Tab-separated table of C-alpha atoms in Angstrom:
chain	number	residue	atom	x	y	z
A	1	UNK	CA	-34.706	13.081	4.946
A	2	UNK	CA	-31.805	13.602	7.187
A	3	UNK	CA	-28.232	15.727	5.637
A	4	UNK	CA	-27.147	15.296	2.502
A	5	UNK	CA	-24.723	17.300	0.076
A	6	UNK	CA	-25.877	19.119	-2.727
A	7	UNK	CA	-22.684	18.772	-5.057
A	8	UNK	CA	-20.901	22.707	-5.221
A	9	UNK	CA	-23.369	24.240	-2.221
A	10	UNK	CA	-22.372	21.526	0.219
A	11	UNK	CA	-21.433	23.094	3.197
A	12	UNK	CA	-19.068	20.585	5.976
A	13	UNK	CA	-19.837	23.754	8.831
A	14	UNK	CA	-23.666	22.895	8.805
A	15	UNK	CA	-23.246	19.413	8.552
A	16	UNK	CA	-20.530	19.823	11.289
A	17	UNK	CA	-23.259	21.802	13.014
A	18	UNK	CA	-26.177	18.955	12.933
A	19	UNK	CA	-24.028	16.585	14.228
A	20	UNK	CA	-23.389	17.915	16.999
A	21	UNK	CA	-19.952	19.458	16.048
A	22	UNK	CA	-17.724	16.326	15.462
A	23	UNK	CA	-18.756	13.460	12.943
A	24	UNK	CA	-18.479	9.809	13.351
A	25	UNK	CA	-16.677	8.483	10.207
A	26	UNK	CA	-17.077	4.780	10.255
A	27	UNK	CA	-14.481	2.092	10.288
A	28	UNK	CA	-12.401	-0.557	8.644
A	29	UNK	CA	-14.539	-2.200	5.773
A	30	UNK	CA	-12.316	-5.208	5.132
A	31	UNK	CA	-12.477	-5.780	8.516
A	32	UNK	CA	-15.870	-6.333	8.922
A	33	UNK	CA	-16.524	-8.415	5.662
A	34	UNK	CA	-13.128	-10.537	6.687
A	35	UNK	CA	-15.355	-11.210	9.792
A	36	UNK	CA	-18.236	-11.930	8.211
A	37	UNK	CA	-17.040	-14.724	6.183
A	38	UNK	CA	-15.534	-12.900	2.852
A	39	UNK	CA	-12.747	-14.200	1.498
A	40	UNK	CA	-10.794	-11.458	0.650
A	41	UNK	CA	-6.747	-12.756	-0.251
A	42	UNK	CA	-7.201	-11.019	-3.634
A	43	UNK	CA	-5.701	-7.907	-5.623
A	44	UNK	CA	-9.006	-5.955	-5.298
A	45	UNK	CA	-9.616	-6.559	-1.388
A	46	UNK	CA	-12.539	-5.563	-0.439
A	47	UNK	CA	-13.903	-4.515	-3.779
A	48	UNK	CA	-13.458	-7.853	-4.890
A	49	UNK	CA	-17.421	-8.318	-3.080
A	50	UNK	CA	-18.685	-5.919	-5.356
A	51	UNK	CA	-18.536	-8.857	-7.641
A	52	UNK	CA	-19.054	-11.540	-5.589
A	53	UNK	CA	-21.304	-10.535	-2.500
A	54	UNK	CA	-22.292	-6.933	-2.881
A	55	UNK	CA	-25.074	-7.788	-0.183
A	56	UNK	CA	-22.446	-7.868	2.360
A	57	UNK	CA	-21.068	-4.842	1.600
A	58	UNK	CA	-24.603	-3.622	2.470
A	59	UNK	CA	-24.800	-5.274	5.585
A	60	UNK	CA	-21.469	-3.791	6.623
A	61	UNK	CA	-22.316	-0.263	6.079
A	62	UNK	CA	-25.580	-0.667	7.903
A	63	UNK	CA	-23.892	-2.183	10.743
A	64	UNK	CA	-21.955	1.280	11.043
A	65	UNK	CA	-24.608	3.580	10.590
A	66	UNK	CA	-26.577	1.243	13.521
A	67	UNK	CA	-23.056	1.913	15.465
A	68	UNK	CA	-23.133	6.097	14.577
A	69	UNK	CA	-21.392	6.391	11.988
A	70	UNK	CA	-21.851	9.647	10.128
A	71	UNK	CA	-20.446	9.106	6.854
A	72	UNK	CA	-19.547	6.124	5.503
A	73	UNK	CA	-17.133	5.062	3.085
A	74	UNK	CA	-17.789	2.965	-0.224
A	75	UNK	CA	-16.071	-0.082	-1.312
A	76	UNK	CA	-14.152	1.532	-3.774
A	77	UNK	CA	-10.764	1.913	-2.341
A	78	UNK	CA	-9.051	-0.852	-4.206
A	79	UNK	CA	-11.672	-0.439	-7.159
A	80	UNK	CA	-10.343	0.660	-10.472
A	81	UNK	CA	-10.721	0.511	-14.248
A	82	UNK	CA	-6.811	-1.495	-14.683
A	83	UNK	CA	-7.279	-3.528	-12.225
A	84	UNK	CA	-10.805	-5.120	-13.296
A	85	UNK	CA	-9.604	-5.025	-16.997
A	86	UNK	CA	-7.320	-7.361	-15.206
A	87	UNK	CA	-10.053	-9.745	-14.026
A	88	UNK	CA	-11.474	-9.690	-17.677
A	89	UNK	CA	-14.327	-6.954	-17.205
A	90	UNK	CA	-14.571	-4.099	-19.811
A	91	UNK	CA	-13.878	-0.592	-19.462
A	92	UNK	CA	-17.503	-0.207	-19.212
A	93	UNK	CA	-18.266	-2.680	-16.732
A	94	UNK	CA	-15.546	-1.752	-14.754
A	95	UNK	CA	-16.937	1.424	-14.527
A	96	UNK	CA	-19.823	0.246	-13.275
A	97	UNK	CA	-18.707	-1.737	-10.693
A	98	UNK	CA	-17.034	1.738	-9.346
A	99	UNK	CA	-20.570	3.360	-8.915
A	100	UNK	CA	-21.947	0.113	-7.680
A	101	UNK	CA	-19.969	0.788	-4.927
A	102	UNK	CA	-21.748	3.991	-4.177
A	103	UNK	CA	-25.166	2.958	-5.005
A	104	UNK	CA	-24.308	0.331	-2.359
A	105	UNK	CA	-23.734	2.292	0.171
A	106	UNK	CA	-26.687	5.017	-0.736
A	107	UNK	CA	-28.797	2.145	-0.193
A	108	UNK	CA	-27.597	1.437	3.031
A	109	UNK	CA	-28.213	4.611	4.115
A	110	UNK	CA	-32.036	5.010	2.983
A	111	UNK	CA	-32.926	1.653	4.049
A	112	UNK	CA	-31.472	2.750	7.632
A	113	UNK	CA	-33.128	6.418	7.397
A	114	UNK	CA	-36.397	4.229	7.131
A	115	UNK	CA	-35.927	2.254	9.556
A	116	UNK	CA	-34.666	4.822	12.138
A	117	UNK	CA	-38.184	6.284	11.041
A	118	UNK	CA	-40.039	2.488	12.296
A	119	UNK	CA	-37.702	2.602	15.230
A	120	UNK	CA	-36.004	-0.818	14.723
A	121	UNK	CA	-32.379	1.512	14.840
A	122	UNK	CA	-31.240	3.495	17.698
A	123	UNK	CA	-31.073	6.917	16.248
A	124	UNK	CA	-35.069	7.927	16.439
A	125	UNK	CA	-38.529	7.036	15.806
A	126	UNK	CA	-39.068	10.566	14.463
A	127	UNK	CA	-37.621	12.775	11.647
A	128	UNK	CA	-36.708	15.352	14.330
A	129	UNK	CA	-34.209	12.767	15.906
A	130	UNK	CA	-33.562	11.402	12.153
A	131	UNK	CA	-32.419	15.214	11.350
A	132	UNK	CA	-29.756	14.739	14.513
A	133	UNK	CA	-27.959	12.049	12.795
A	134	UNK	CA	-27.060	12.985	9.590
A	135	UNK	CA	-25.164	10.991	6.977
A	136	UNK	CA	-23.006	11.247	4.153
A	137	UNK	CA	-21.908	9.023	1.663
A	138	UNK	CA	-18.222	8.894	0.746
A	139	UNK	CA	-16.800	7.945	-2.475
A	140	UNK	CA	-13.419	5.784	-1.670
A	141	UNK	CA	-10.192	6.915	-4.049
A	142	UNK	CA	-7.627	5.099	-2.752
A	143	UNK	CA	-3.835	5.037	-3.029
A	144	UNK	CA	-2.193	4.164	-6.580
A	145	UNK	CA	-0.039	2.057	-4.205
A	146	UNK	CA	-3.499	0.202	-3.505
A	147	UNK	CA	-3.957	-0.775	-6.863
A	148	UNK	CA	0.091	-2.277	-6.975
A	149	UNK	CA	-1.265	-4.154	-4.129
A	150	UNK	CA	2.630	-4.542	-2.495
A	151	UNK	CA	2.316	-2.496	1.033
A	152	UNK	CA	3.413	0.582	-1.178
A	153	UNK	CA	0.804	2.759	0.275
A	154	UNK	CA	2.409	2.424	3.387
A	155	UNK	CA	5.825	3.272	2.331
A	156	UNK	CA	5.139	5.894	-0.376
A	157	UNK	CA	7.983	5.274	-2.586
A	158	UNK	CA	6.871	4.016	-5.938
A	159	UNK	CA	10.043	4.373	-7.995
A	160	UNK	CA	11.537	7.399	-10.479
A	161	UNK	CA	9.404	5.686	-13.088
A	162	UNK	CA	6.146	6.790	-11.644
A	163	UNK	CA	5.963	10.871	-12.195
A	164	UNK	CA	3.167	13.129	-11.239
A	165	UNK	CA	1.881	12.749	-14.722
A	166	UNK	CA	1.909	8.963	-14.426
A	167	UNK	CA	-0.356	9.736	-11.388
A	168	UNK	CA	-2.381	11.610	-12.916
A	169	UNK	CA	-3.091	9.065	-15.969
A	170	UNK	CA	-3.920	6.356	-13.423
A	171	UNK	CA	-6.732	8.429	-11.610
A	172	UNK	CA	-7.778	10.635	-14.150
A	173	UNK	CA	-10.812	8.458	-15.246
A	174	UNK	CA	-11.305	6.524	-12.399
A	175	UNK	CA	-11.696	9.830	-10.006
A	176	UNK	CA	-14.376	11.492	-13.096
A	177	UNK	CA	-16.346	8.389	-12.778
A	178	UNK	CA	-16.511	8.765	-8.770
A	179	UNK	CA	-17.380	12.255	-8.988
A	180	UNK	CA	-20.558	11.544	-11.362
A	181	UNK	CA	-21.920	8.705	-9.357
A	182	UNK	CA	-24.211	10.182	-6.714
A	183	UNK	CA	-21.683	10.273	-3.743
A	184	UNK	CA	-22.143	13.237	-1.423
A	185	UNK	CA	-18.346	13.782	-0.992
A	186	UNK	CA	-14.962	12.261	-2.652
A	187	UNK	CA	-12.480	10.822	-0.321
A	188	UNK	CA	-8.628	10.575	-1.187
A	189	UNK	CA	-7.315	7.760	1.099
A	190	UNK	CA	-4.284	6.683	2.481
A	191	UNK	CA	-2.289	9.674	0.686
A	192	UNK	CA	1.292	8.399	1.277
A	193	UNK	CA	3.498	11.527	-0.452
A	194	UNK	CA	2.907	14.625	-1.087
A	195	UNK	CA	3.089	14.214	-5.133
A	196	UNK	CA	-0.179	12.111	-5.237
A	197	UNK	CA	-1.918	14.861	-3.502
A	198	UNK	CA	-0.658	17.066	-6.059
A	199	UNK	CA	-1.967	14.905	-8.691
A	200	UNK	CA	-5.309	14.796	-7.027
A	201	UNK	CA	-5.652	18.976	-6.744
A	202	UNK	CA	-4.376	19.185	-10.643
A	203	UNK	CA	-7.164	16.884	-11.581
A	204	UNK	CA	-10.002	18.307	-10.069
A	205	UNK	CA	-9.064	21.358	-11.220
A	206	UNK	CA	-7.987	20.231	-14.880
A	207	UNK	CA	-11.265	18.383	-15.588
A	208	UNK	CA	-13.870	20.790	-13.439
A	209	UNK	CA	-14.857	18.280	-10.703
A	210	UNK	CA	-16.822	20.836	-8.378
A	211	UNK	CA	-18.026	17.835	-6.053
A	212	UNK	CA	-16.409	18.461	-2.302
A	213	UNK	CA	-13.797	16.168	-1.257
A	214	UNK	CA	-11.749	14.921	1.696
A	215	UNK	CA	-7.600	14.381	1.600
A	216	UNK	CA	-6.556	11.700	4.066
A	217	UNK	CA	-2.720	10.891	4.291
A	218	UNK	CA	-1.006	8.432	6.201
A	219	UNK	CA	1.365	9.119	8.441
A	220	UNK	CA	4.556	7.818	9.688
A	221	UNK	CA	5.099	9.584	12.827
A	222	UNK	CA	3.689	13.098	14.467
A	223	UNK	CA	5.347	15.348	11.830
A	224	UNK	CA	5.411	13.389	8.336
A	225	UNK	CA	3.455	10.835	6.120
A	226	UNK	CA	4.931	7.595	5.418
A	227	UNK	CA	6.774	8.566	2.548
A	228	UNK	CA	8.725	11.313	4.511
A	229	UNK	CA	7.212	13.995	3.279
A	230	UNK	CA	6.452	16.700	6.034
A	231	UNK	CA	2.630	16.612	6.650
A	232	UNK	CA	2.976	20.321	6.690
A	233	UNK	CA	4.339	20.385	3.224
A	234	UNK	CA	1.989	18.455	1.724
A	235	UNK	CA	-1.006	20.233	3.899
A	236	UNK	CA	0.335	23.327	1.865
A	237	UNK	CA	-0.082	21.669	-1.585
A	238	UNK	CA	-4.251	21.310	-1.572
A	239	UNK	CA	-4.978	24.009	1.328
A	240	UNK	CA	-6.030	26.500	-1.262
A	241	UNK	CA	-7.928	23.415	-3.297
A	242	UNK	CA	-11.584	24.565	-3.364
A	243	UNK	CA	-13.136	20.917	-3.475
A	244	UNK	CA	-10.897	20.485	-0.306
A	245	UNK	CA	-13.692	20.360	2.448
A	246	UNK	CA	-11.464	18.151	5.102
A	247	UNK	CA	-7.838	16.956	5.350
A	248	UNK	CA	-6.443	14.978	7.651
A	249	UNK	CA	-5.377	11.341	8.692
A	250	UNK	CA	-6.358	7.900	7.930
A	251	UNK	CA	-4.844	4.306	8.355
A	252	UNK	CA	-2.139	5.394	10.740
A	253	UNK	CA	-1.199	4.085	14.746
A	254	UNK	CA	-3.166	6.140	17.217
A	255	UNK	CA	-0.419	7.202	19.122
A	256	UNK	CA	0.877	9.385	15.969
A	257	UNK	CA	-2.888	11.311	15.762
A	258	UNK	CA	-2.785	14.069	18.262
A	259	UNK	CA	0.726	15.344	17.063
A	260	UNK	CA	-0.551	15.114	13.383
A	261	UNK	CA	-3.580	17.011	14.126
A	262	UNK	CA	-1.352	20.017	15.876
A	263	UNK	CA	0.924	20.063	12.563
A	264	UNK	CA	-2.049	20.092	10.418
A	265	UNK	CA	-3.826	23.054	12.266
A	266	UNK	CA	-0.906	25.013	12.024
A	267	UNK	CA	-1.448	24.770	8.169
A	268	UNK	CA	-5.126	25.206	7.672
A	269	UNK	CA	-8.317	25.988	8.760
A	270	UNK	CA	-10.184	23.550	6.973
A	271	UNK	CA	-12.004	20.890	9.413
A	272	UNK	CA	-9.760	17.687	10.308
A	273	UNK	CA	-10.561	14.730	9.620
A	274	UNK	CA	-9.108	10.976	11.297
A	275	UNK	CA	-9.602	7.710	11.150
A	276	UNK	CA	-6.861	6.211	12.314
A	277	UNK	CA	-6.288	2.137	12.320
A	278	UNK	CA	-5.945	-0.117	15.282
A	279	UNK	CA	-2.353	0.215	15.326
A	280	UNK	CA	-0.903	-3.284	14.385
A	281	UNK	CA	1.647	-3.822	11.785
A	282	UNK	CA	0.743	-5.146	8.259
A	283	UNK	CA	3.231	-7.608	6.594
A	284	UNK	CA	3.262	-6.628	2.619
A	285	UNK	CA	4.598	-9.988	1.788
A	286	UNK	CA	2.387	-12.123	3.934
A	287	UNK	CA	-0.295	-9.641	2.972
A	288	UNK	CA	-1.923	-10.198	6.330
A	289	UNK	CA	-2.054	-8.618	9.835
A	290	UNK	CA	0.605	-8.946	12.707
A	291	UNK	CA	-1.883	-9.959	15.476
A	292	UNK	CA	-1.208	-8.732	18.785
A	293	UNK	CA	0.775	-5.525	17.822
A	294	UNK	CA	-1.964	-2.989	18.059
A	295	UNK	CA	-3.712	-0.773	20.316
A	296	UNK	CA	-7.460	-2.234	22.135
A	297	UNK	CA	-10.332	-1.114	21.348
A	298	UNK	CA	-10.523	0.707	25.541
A	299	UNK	CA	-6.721	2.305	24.702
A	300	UNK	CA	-7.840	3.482	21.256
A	301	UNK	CA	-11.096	5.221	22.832
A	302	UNK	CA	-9.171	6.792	25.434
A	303	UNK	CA	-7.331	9.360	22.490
A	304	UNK	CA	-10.678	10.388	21.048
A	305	UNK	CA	-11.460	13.180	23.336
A	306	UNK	CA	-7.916	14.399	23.121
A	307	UNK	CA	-8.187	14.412	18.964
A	308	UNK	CA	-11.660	16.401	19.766
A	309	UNK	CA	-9.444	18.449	22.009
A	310	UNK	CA	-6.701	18.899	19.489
A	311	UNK	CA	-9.369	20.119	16.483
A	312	UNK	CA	-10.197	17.006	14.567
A	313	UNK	CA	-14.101	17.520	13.805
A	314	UNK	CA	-14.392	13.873	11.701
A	315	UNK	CA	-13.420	10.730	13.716
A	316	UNK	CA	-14.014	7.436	13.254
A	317	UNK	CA	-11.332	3.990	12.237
A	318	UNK	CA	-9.460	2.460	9.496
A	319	UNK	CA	-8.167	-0.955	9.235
A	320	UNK	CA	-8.879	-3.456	12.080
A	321	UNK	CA	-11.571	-1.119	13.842
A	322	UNK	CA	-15.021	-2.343	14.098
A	323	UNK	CA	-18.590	-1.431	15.004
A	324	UNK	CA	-17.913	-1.646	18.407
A	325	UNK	CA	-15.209	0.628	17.956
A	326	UNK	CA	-17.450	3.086	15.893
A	327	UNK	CA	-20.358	2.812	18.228
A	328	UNK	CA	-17.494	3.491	21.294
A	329	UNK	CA	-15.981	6.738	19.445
A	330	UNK	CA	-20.310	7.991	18.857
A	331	UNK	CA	-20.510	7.422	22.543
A	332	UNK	CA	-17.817	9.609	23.720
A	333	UNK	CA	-18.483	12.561	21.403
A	334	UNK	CA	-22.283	12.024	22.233
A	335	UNK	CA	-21.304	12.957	26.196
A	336	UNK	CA	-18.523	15.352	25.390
A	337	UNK	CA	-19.184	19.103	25.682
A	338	UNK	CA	-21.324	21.029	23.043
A	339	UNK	CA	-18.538	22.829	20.763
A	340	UNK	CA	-19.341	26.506	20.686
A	341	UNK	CA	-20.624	27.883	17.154
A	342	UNK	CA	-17.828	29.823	17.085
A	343	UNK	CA	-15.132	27.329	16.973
A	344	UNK	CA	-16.418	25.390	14.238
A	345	UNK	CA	-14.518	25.263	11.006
């Protein structure tokens, strides 16, 4: 029922191709469970309610797809095996709790296909319109600046100490577990140097992971992520990756999108991908949001057509974006022009 990938044969084109030509991604997870009462001041963020309230995270994911949303994104981004040993839980169970977050958000996504079927969603009351909205479920890798929990993901400098093999140590069995737990894709988050991506590439490679997979960096300004590395450069360092099905943006001020989209065509030809967040600043320290620094929800819909214009073919939010930002972005791709066969990815 509906789009889903089939591990190596999974094509993005046709999936590009039944929805419409541009995907709705959805949007910030936190976000959403912040707002619906989860406490969240903790070193796993929003993974921390795959212990806690794993019926939220459900509820969350279902109020995207009801918004659009095309693929959506497990609560795995802060999720892995050191830091739950940290909370006490065994390798084992920690592993566990990584695929939880997939099963999750698999869940979601049947009982929504069902209930687009009973017409109590907006998509359809038939499998004809069902087939028109197709979803994918994403597997969240996030940052290893995540897991130090500092703000280091947004600055990208993690110290001499940490090498690309100490990179590749930290995700090795954390990204093997991902890849065997029924996701339809793998998405790298929040990329923030070009080394990381590196490590990513060598390990899909190095341990045969054939599952298809997104890279999303974040970005500093239109040229470069936040570590300084050109977005170029590191563009050029998975381009030739096989797995690589998308690259492109994520948790980044809108105003820095369009000019990272040109810089990234001129690298690849692989779809684009962005999900950009509402623009406000993040205190590391406070470990909170600067209210009042970002961009509204009418100012950040106003960019999407000219992302669509630019070549991104995935769209959707990161931190601070909502539903209603979600269900804004599916509206304007909904009543944007058809994109010609042709110039699809």
């Amino acid at each position: 029922m509906g789009f889903r990938s089939r591990g190596p044969t999974f094509s993005m084109p046709e999936f590009l191709r039944q929805a419409g030509g541009c995907a709705v991604v959805d949007g910030g997870l936190a976000t959403e469970l912040e707002a619906n009462g989860a406490d969240l001041n903790d070193p796993l963020w929003s993974s921390t309610c795959l212990i806690s309230s794993p019926e939220l995270i459900r509820k969350v994911h279902l109020d995207y797809l009801e918004a659009g949303a095309n693929v959506i994104i497990s609560a795995s981004y802060q999720a892995t095996i050191q830091a739950f040993e940290a909370r006490g839980f065994s390798i084992e169970e920690s592993e566990a709790l990584m695929c939880k977050s997939v099963k999750i958000a698999c869940e979601a996504r049947d009982i929504f296909q069902k209930s687009s079927l009973n017409d109590q969603y907006s998509v359809g009351s038939d499998e004809t319109n069902l087939r028109k909205h197709p979803i994918l479920v994403a597997a969240s890798i996030g940052s290893y600046g995540a897991y130090l929990a500092d703000g280091s993901e947004y600055r990208g400098d993690y110290g001499k100490e940490v090498t690309l093999e100490t990179l590749k140590d930290f995700h090795r069995r954390r990204l093997q577990v991902l890849a065997e737990s029924g996701a339809d894709l793998i998405t790298f988050e929040t990329i923030p140097n070009k080394v990381e991506a590196q490590a990513y590439v060598e390990l899909l490679k190095e341990n045969g992971i054939r599952v298809p997979a997104w890279f999303s960096f974040s970005g500093k300004d239109e040229y470069s992520v936040v570590s300084g590395d050109s977005i170029v450069d590191c563009v050029s360092v998975i381009n030739a990756c096989e797995n690589v099905v998308a690259i492109g943006i994520n948790c980044t001020p809108p105003r820095y999108i369009h000019g990272l989209i040109l810089s990234i065509r001129k690298t690849t030809e692989k779809p684009i991908v962005v999900y950009p967040n509402s623009g406000e600043l993040y205190d590391a320290d406070k470990k909170e949001w600067v209210v009042s620094t970002g961009t509204s929800d009418e100012d950040f819909i106003s960019y999407v057509g000219k992302w669509r214009e630019a070549g991104a073919s995935l769209i959707g939010g990161c931190c601070r974006t909502t539903p209603r930002t979600i269900r804004a972005i599916a509206e304007v791709l909904s009543n944007a022009q058809p994109v010609p066969e042709e110039a699809l990815p």
